[in-house]
PDB file of C-alpha atoms in Angstrom:
ATOM      1  CA  MET I   1     -28.723   2.015 -12.973  1.00 52.00           C
ATOM      2  CA  ARG I   2     -24.955   1.992 -12.841  1.00 61.00           C
ATOM      3  CA  ASN I   3     -22.963   0.139 -15.413  1.00 66.00           C
ATOM      4  CA  TRP I   4     -20.610  -2.169 -13.446  1.00 67.00           C
ATOM      5  CA  ARG I   5     -17.684  -3.871 -15.042  1.00 71.00           C
ATOM      6  CA  MET I   6     -15.352  -6.408 -13.454  1.00 66.00           C
ATOM      7  CA  LEU I   7     -11.645  -6.099 -13.971  1.00 65.00           C
ATOM      8  CA  PRO I   8      -9.640  -9.263 -14.585  1.00 63.00           C
ATOM      9  CA  ASN I   9      -7.713 -10.609 -11.602  1.00 58.00           C
ATOM     10  CA  GLN I  10      -4.110  -9.575 -12.092  1.00 60.00           C
ATOM     11  CA  GLY I  11      -2.814 -11.588  -9.156  1.00 56.00           C
ATOM     12  CA  PRO I  12      -0.779 -10.200  -6.282  1.00 55.00           C
ATOM     13  CA  ARG I  13       1.090  -6.947  -6.773  1.00 66.00           C
ATOM     14  CA  ARG I  14       4.775  -7.440  -7.374  1.00 74.00           C
ATOM     15  CA  PRO I  15       7.332  -5.430  -5.433  1.00 80.00           C
ATOM     16  CA  VAL I  16       9.019  -2.748  -7.537  1.00 88.00           C
ATOM     17  CA  MET I  17      12.647  -1.878  -6.867  1.00 91.00           C
ATOM     18  CA  THR I  18      14.463   1.218  -8.055  1.00 94.00           C
ATOM     19  CA  LEU I  19      18.131   0.363  -8.444  1.00 96.00           C
ATOM     20  CA  ALA I  20      21.004   2.790  -8.890  1.00 96.00           C
ATOM     21  CA  GLU I  21      23.515   1.909 -11.605  1.00 96.00           C
ATOM     22  CA  PRO I  22      26.188   0.577  -9.172  1.00 96.00           C
ATOM     23  CA  ASP I  23      23.651  -1.825  -7.597  1.00 96.00           C
ATOM     24  CA  TYR I  24      22.876  -3.929 -10.677  1.00 96.00           C
ATOM     25  CA  ARG I  25      24.468  -5.222 -13.860  1.00 95.00           C
ATOM     26  CA  PRO I  26      24.465  -5.188 -16.786  1.00 94.00           C
ATOM     27  CA  GLY I  27      23.008  -1.796 -17.491  1.00 87.00           C
ATOM     28  CA  SER I  28      23.389   1.930 -17.159  1.00 92.00           C
ATOM     29  CA  GLY I  29      21.348   4.510 -15.306  1.00 95.00           C
ATOM     30  CA  PRO I  30      18.641   3.808 -12.728  1.00 96.00           C
ATOM     31  CA  LEU I  31      16.439   0.733 -13.213  1.00 97.00           C
ATOM     32  CA  ARG I  32      12.847   0.232 -12.000  1.00 96.00           C
ATOM     33  CA  LEU I  33      12.084  -3.473 -11.855  1.00 95.00           C
ATOM     34  CA  ALA I  34       8.889  -5.316 -10.882  1.00 93.00           C
ATOM     35  CA  VAL I  35      10.489  -8.358  -9.268  1.00 92.00           C
ATOM     36  CA  LEU I  36       9.251 -11.793 -10.323  1.00 92.00           C
ATOM     37  CA  HIS I  37      11.950 -14.051  -8.897  1.00 92.00           C
ATOM     38  CA  VAL I  38      15.172 -13.825  -6.880  1.00 92.00           C
ATOM     39  CA  ARG I  39      17.539 -16.785  -7.144  1.00 93.00           C
ATOM     40  CA  ARG I  40      18.814 -16.685  -3.579  1.00 89.00           C
ATOM     41  CA  ASN I  41      20.126 -20.243  -3.920  1.00 91.00           C
ATOM     42  CA  ARG I  42      22.672 -19.154  -6.560  1.00 91.00           C
ATOM     43  CA  PRO I  43      24.748 -16.291  -5.124  1.00 94.00           C
ATOM     44  CA  HIS I  44      27.583 -14.799  -7.168  1.00 95.00           C
ATOM     45  CA  ARG I  45      30.570 -13.753  -5.063  1.00 95.00           C
ATOM     46  CA  GLU I  46      32.952 -11.026  -6.155  1.00 90.00           C
ATOM     47  CA  GLY I  47      35.418 -10.312  -3.381  1.00 90.00           C
ATOM     48  CA  ALA I  48      33.390  -9.314  -0.325  1.00 91.00           C
ATOM     49  CA  GLU I  49      30.281  -8.594  -2.430  1.00 93.00           C
ATOM     50  CA  VAL I  50      27.425 -11.059  -2.963  1.00 95.00           C
ATOM     51  CA  TRP I  51      25.160 -10.613  -6.001  1.00 97.00           C
ATOM     52  CA  TYR I  52      21.943 -12.452  -6.889  1.00 95.00           C
ATOM     53  CA  GLU I  53      20.173 -13.175 -10.164  1.00 96.00           C
ATOM     54  CA  VAL I  54      16.878 -11.290 -10.287  1.00 96.00           C
ATOM     55  CA  GLU I  55      14.201 -11.722 -12.947  1.00 95.00           C
ATOM     56  CA  GLY I  56      11.512  -9.144 -13.463  1.00 95.00           C
ATOM     57  CA  ILE I  57       9.746  -6.684 -15.699  1.00 95.00           C
ATOM     58  CA  GLU I  58      11.386  -3.344 -16.406  1.00 96.00           C
ATOM     59  CA  ILE I  59       9.116  -0.375 -15.661  1.00 94.00           C
ATOM     60  CA  GLY I  60       9.622   2.821 -17.658  1.00 93.00           C
ATOM     61  CA  ASP I  61       9.507   6.373 -16.328  1.00 90.00           C
ATOM     62  CA  ASP I  62       5.918   6.571 -17.580  1.00 91.00           C
ATOM     63  CA  GLY I  63       4.939   3.542 -15.432  1.00 88.00           C
ATOM     64  CA  ARG I  64       4.492   1.218 -18.398  1.00 91.00           C
ATOM     65  CA  GLU I  65       6.021  -2.234 -18.627  1.00 92.00           C
ATOM     66  CA  ARG I  66       8.954  -2.370 -21.043  1.00 94.00           C
ATOM     67  CA  GLY I  67       9.533  -6.119 -21.008  1.00 95.00           C
ATOM     68  CA  SER I  68      11.346  -8.939 -19.242  1.00 96.00           C
ATOM     69  CA  ARG I  69      14.706  -8.237 -17.698  1.00 96.00           C
ATOM     70  CA  ALA I  70      17.277 -10.404 -15.911  1.00 97.00           C
ATOM     71  CA  VAL I  71      20.031  -8.699 -13.916  1.00 97.00           C
ATOM     72  CA  LEU I  72      22.504  -9.319 -11.118  1.00 97.00           C
ATOM     73  CA  VAL I  73      21.621  -7.267  -8.038  1.00 96.00           C
ATOM     74  CA  ARG I  74      23.902  -6.425  -5.128  1.00 95.00           C
ATOM     75  CA  GLY I  75      22.769  -8.553  -2.174  1.00 93.00           C
ATOM     76  CA  SER I  76      22.660  -5.606   0.222  1.00 91.00           C
ATOM     77  CA  ARG I  77      19.887  -4.076  -1.926  1.00 90.00           C
ATOM     78  CA  LEU I  78      17.679  -7.161  -1.560  1.00 87.00           C
ATOM     79  CA  HIS I  79      17.265  -7.077   2.232  1.00 72.00           C
ATOM     80  CA  ALA I  80      14.687  -4.296   1.874  1.00 60.00           C
ATOM     81  CA  LEU I  81      12.678  -6.115  -0.791  1.00 60.00           C
ATOM     82  CA  PRO I  82       9.086  -6.689   0.357  1.00 54.00           C
ATOM     83  CA  ASP I  83       7.140  -9.763  -0.670  1.00 51.00           C
ATOM     84  CA  ASN I  84       3.761  -9.336  -2.351  1.00 51.00           C
ATOM     85  CA  THR I  85       2.038  -9.016   1.038  1.00 49.00           C
ATOM     86  CA  GLY I  86       4.137  -5.994   1.986  1.00 51.00           C
ATOM     87  CA  HIS I  87       6.322  -7.857   4.493  1.00 49.00           C
ATOM     88  CA  HIS I  88      10.065  -7.287   4.274  1.00 48.00           C
ATOM     89  CA  HIS I  89      12.625 -10.089   4.287  1.00 50.00           C
TER      90      HIS I  89
END
């Protein structure tokens, strides 16, 4: 008889973005972020650029969660962000 074990429901998978240093702030180097929330109703304008507040969980190079992170992300990087069903906005 096999020994079956149920895993806890972890909810829908969150989209993970990899951002280059010029595409987010504050920070340095590339950032992998599991996106929890994008505040599209509060854009930040800097000249011709539009930035949005993004909240998420930073993912390390080893794939482990490092903790909560809030950053400003260049708006042009968010158009390719899928929702948790895999559809792009």
